mmCIF file of C-alpha atoms and ligand atoms in Angstrom:
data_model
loop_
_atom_site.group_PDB
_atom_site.id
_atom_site.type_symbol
_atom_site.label_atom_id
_atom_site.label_comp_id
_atom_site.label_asym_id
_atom_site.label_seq_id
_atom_site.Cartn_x
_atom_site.Cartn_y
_atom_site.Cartn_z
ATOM 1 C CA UNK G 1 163.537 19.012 103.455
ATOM 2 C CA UNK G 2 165.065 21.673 101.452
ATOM 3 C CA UNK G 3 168.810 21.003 99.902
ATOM 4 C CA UNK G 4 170.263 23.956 100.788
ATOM 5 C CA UNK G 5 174.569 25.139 100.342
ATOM 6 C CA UNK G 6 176.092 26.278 102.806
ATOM 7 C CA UNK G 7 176.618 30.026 102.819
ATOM 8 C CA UNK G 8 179.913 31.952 102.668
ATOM 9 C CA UNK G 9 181.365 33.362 105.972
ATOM 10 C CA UNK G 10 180.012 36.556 105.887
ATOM 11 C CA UNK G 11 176.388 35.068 104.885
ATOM 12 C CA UNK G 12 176.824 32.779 107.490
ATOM 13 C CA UNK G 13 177.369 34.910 110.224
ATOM 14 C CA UNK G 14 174.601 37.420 108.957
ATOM 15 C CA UNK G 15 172.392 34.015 109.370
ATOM 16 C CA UNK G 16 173.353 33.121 112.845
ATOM 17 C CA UNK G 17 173.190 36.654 114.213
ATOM 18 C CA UNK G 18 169.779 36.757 112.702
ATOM 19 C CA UNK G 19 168.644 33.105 113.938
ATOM 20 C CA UNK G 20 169.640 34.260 118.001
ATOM 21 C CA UNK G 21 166.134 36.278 119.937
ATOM 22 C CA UNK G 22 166.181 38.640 121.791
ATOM 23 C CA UNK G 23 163.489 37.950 124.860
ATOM 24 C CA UNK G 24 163.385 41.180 127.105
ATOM 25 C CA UNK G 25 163.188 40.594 130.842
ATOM 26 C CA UNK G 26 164.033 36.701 130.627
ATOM 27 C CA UNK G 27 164.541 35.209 133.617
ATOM 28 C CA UNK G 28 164.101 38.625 135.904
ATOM 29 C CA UNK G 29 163.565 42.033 134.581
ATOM 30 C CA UNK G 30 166.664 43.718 133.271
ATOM 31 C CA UNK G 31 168.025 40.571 131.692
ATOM 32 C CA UNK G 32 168.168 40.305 127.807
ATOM 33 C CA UNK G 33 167.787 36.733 127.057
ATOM 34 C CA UNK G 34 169.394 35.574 124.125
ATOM 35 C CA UNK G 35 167.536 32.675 123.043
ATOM 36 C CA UNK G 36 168.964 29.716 120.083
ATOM 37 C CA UNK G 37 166.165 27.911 119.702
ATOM 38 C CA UNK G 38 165.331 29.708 116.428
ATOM 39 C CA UNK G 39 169.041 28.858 115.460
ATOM 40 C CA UNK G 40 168.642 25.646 116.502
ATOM 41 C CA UNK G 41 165.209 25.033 114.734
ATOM 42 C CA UNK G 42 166.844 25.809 111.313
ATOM 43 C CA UNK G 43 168.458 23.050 109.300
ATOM 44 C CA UNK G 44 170.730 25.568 107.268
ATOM 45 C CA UNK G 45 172.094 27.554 110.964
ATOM 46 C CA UNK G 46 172.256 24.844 113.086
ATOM 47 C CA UNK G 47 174.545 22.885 110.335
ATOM 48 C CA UNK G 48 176.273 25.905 109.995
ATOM 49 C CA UNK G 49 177.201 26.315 113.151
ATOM 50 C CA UNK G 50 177.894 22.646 113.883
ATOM 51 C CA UNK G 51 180.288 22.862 111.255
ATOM 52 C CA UNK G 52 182.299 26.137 112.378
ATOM 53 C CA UNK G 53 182.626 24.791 115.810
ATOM 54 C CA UNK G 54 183.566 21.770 114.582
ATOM 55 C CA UNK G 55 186.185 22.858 112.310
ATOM 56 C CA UNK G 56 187.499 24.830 115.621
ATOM 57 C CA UNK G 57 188.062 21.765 117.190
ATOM 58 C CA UNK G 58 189.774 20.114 114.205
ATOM 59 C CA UNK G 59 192.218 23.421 114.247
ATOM 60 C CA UNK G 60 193.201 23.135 117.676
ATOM 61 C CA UNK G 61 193.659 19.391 117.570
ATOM 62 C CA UNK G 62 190.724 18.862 120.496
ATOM 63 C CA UNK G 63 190.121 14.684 121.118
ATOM 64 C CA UNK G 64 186.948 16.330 123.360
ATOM 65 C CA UNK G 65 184.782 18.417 122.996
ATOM 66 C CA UNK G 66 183.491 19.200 126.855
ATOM 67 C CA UNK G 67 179.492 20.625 126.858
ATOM 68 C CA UNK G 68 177.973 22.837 129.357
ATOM 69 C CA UNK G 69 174.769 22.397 130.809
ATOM 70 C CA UNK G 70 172.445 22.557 128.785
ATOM 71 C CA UNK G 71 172.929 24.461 125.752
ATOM 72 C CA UNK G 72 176.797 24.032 125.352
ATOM 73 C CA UNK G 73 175.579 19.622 125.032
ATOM 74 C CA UNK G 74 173.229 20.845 122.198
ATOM 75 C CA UNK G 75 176.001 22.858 119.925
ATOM 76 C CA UNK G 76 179.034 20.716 121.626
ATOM 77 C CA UNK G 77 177.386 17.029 120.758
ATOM 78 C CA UNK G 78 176.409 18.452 117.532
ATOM 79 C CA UNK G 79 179.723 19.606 117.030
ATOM 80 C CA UNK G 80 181.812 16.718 118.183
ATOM 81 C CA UNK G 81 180.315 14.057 116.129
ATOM 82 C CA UNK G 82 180.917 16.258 112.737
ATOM 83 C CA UNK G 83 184.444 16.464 114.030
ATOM 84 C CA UNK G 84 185.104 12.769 115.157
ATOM 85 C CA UNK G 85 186.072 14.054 118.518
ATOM 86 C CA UNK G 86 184.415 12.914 121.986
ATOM 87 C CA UNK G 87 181.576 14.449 123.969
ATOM 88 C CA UNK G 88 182.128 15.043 127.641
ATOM 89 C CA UNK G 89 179.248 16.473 129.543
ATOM 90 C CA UNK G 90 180.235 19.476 132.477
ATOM 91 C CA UNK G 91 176.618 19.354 134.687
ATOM 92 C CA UNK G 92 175.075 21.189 137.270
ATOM 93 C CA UNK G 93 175.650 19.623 140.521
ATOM 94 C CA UNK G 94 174.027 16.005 141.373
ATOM 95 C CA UNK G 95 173.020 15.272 137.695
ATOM 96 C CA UNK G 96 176.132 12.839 137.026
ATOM 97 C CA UNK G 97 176.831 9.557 138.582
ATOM 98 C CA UNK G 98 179.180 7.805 140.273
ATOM 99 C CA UNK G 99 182.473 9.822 141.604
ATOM 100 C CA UNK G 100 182.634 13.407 140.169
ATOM 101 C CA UNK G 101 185.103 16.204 140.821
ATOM 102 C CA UNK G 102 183.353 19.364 141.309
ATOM 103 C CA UNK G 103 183.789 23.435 141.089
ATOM 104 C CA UNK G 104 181.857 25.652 142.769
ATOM 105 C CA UNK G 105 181.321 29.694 141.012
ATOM 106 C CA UNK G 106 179.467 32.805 141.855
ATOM 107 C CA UNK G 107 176.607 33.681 140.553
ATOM 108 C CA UNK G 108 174.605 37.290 140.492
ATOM 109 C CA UNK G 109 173.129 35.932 143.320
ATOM 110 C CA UNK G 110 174.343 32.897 144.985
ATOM 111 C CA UNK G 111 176.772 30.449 143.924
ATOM 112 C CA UNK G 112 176.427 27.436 141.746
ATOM 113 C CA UNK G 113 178.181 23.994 141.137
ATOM 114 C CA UNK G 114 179.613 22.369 137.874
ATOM 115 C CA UNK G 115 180.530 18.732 137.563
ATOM 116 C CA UNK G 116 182.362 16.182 135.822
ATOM 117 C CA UNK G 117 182.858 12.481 136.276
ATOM 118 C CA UNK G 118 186.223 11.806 137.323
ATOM 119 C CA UNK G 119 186.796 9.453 134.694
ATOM 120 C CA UNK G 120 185.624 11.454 131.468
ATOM 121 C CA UNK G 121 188.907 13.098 130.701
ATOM 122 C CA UNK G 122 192.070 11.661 130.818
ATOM 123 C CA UNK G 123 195.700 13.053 130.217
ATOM 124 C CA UNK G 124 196.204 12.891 127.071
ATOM 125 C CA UNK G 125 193.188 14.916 126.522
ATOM 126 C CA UNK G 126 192.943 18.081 124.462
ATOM 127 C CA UNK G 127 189.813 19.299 124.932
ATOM 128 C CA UNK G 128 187.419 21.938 123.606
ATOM 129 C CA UNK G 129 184.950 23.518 125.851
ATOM 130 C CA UNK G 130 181.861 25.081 124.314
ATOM 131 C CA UNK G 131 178.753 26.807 125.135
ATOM 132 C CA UNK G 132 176.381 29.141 124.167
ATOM 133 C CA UNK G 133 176.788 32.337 125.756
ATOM 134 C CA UNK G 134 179.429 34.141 127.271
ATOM 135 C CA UNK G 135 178.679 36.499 129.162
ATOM 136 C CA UNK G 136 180.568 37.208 132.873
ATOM 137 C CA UNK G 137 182.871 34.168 132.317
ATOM 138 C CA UNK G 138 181.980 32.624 135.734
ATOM 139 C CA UNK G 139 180.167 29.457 134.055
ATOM 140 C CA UNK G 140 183.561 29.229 131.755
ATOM 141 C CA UNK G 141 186.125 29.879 134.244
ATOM 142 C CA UNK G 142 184.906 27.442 136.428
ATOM 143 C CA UNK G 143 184.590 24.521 133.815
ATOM 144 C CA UNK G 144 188.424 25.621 132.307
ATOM 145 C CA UNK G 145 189.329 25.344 135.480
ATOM 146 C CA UNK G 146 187.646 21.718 136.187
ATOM 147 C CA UNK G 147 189.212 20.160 133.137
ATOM 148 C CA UNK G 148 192.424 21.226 133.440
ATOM 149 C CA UNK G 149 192.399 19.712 137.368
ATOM 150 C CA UNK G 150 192.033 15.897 135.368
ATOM 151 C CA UNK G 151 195.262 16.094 133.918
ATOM 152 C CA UNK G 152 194.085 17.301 130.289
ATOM 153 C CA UNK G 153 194.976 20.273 128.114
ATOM 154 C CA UNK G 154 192.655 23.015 127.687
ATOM 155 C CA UNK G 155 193.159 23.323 123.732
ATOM 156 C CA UNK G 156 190.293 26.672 124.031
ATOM 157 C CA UNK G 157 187.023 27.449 124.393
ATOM 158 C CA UNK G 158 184.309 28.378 121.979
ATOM 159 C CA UNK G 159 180.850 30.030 122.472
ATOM 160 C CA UNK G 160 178.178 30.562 119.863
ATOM 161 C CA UNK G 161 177.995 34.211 121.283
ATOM 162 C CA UNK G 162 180.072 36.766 123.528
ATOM 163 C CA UNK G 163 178.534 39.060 125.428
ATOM 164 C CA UNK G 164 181.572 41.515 125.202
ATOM 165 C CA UNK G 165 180.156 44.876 126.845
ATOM 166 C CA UNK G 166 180.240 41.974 130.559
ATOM 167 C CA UNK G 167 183.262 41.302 130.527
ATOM 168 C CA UNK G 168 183.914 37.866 130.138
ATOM 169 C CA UNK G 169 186.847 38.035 127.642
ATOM 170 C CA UNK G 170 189.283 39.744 130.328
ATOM 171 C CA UNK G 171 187.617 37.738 133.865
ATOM 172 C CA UNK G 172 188.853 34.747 131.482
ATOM 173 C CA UNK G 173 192.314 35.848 130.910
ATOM 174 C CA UNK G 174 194.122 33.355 133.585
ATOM 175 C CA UNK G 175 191.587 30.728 133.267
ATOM 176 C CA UNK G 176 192.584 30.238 129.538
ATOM 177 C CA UNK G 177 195.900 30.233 130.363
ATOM 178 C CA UNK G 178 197.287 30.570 126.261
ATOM 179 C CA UNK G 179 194.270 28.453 125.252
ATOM 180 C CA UNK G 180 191.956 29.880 122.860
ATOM 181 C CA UNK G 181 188.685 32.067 122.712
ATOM 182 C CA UNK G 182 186.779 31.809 120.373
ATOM 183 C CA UNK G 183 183.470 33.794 119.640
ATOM 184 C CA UNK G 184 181.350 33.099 116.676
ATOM 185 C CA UNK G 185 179.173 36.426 117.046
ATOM 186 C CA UNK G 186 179.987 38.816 119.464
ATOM 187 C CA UNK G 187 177.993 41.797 120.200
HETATM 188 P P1 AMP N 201 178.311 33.654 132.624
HETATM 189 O O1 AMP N 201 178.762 32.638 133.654
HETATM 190 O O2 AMP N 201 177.869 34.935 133.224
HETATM 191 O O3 AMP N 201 179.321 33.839 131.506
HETATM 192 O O4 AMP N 201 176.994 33.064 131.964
HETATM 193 C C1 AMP N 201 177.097 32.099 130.967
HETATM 194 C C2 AMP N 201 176.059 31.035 131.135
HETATM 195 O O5 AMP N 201 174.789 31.572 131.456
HETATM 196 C C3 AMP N 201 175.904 30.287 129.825
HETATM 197 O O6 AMP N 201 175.815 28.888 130.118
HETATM 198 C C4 AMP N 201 174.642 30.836 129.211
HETATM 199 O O7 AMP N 201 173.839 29.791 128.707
HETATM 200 C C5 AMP N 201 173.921 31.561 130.341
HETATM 201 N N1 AMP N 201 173.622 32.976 130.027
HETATM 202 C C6 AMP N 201 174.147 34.060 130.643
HETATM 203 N N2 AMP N 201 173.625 35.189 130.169
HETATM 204 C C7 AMP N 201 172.761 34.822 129.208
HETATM 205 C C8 AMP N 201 171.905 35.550 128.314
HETATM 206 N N3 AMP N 201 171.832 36.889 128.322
HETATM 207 N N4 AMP N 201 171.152 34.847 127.439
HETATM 208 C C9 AMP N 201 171.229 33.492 127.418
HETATM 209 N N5 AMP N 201 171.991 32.757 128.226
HETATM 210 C C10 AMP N 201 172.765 33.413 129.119
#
């Protein structure tokens, strides 16, 4: 293992812009995947990014940091345990157990659901959503919207990456309702 410093801001951004792939055509043709695993595969960007979503949470004053299925668990978890905060998991429908409360979104084509168990959050709560991508703001919206029906405060939400030429940014104004966006990289 190489012993690496962290990077200044600038050099860390260059990094993570650098670590994210473009895969044409992924999962239909027209779609420009933008895939982490080459982020997540380095020690250096996935630490660094850990650590500026992390320090996000200790800024707002999050107690949770709530993950979306599947990438948002991979940077959340990571996140959450640098900051000493919780990890609550927001799934796609039928994945969690026992009582859930549920929110259903549209999709490009069809809808979708997004879960929690009733008894992850409670009200004295400030939590941190965080995910990958942002790109419409459906997936977002719909989670914001789920936490803040248990009784918690929505301290923001933070993505790796923001799609900005979708959209997402404005479809999310009411959702955030004050809270914060934040975008690592946003193209
Ligand atoms: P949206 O609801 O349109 O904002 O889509 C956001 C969700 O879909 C996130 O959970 C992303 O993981 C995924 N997603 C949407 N577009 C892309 C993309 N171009 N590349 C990778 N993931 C995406």
């Amino acid at each position: 293992m190489t012993t690496t410093s962290p990077p200044d801001r600038d050099a860390a951004l260059a990094l993570l812009r650098e670590r994210i792939r473009d895969v044409p055509d992924h999962p239909r043709p027209g779609v420009v995947f933008k895939d982490i695993t080459p982020l997540l595969a380095d020690p250096l960007a996935f630490r660094v990014l850990a650590d500026l979503l992390a320090d996000e949470c200790v800024r707002l004053g999050a107690t949770t940091i709530v993950g979306i299925e599947a990438r948002g668990f991979i940077l959340g978890a990571a996140a959450a345990a640098r900051a000493r905060a919780g990890f609550v998991p927001a799934r796609k429908a039928g994945k969690l157990p026992g009582p859930t409360l549920s929110r259903a979104y549209d999709l490009e084509y069809g809808r979708a659901v997004v879960e929690l168990q009733t008894d992850a959050l409670q009200i004295h709560d400030r939590v941190l959503v965080v995910d990958d991508v942002l790109a419409t703001g459906g997936t977002s919206e719909a989670v914001l919207r789920l936490v803040r029906s248990t009784g918690a405060t929505v301290a923001g939400l933070a993505v790796l990456l923001e799609l900005s030429f979708l959209g997402g940014r404005e479809r999310l104004g009411r959702a955030l309702a004050g809270a914060d966006l934040h975008s690592v990289v946003v193209v």
